[in-house]
Amino acid sequence: MAGGAGMALALGLAELVHGVYALVPSVPVAISQRIIELTPGALATAGIGALGKAAAPVLIAVVVVSALLSGAGLAALARRSRLAALAGVAVLAAAALFAAFMEPFIAPVATVLTVLGSLGAGTLVSGLLLRSSGVPGGEGAGPEDASEEASAERREPEPFSGRYREAHSERGVAVNRRGFLALAGGAAAVGAAAAGTGRFLTGEEDAEVTGARPLESTQRGGPGQAVPQVRTSVPPPPPEASIEVPGMPPLITPAEDFYVIDTALSSPRINRERWTLNVRGAVENPVEFSYNDLMSLPVIEAYITLACVSNEVGGGLVSNAKWTGVPLSEVLREAGVAPDRLNRANEQLVGRSVDGWTNGFRTRTAFEREEALVAFAMNDDELPLKHGYPVRLVVPGLYGYVSATKWLTEIELTDRGYDAYWIQRGWSKQGPVKTQSRIDTVEPGATVQAGRVPIGGVAWAPTRGIERVEVSTDGGETWNDARLAAQLDVDAWRQYVYEWEAEPGEYVLKVRATDGEGETQTAEEAAPIPSGATGYHTIEATVV
Ligand SMILES: Nc1nc2c(c(=O)[nH]1)N[C@H]1C(S)=C(S)[C@@H](COP(=O)(O)O)O[C@H]1N2
Ligand SMILES: [Mo]
């Protein structure tokens, strides 16, 4: 208990400092992040890909509990050898500092002071608790008195017992059980309160930064702040691009509802004024862009649906937004890269995030469509932290894992030899988005009233567009053409609805889409790994 309470205090104090000063990383989060990085492919996929971010709190909780148990373990060790326990504390401090220093942004001195200070305070409190408990060895079994303690121990009465207190009263250290519990509980409570305050402050700041400012205020900027001239703006979505049916996802996904997938337990906080984008590797003239430099290049807008390769058929890891950014092709041209100068040495474009995450796709893709973007805004607001503030990649037609680096800081042109983050973990090197469709207006297993039941949702095939959507109410025996909303863009998802005249009974509903090239999505069922799930979204419904 003495060790656990001391560790609780240490963790709490460190978390409080993190809450006040974000450049001192949260130690449990940093350690969890290192665990994610070291986790082998299949496991990492299960944790991050399939379970999404749900696994993150569990991992952090496991780290915190392990820390508390190590504290307890070290306190137990202190009964045998205080020196060994102190060595253990030093090892914990080293591990914490190692994990913290691998975070992308830290204030080194403050971080060292925080880790050492909080662990020091925790150790001190553990020591005091041990001492006051009067547990054998708690008074401080140094190496010099170890043998004496060891022999003394056999004769020791139960701690907290009357006889025990009697035996130790002359040393004036032992307190009663209630006193000890109060002290330990107090230390743990202070730790928990500090941690809670720290977490609260962190949350506050998140809300502040992610409450994304509108683009115009970004553009106005301060003195010397370049104002981006939008060269190609897209019109607002016409009303006929949306179908009003209960349960239909909005045509443009609000940033707060846009799915989030990444390996970062907490989003990097980048100072835009100090942010740079390096274009290097097999390029004629390596360049470094500041945010202002980037804003001086042509800016375009585009509606692009982003999908995650780990999305199950019918799943929610797909969203549609309006993106604003500089065409990747323009950025590459600044570095002397041109489509007629592509060769083996520069055929792969690797995007690198401040946290070291990487994507990789064929460089040619950047020149095929100017909508392959170095994006700085989403739905007319600057990017929220969790979606890559201040700058990310968005490439129509490619799953996020090969293309959509958030918190982008480097673009490297290289040969095919390099494998990006998820490729190293067993996912396919190419990541074209597969044509997919989803039923949204009827919940799986729903019971609906007989009569007119709209079966609707979205279908997507970025770069190819959606030409046709069909709905089956008899498990795929027969198919009915759905009514399509106007196509917002070939890169964006398209809404559909089939007005079903439903009679009482049990039904199996299915949907399938055909892309702009006349290719119907495959009925063959495949798991997300390695290259994206296939099959028709199928749900059961009861009509009464
Ligand atoms: N830095 C970084 N960028 C990243 C990732 C990541 O883990 N780290 N995940 C990618 C994946 S797998 C997807 S599907 C998209 C998701 O983008 P979103 O979270 O904005 O929806 O981001 C991509 N960009
Ligand atoms: Mo993804």
Coordinates of C-alpha atoms in Angstrom, one line a residue, residues 229-233 298-301 327 330 370:
Q229 CA -5.8 32.8 -52.8
V230 CA -8.3 30.0 -53.6
R231 CA -7.7 29.3 -57.3
T232 CA -10.4 26.7 -57.6
S233 CA -13.3 26.9 -55.3
P298 CA -2.2 27.9 -55.5
V299 CA -5.0 26.7 -53.3
I300 CA -7.9 24.6 -54.4
E301 CA -11.0 23.1 -52.7
P327 CA -2.2 20.5 -54.8
E330 CA 2.5 22.1 -57.0
E370 CA -4.7 18.0 -58.7

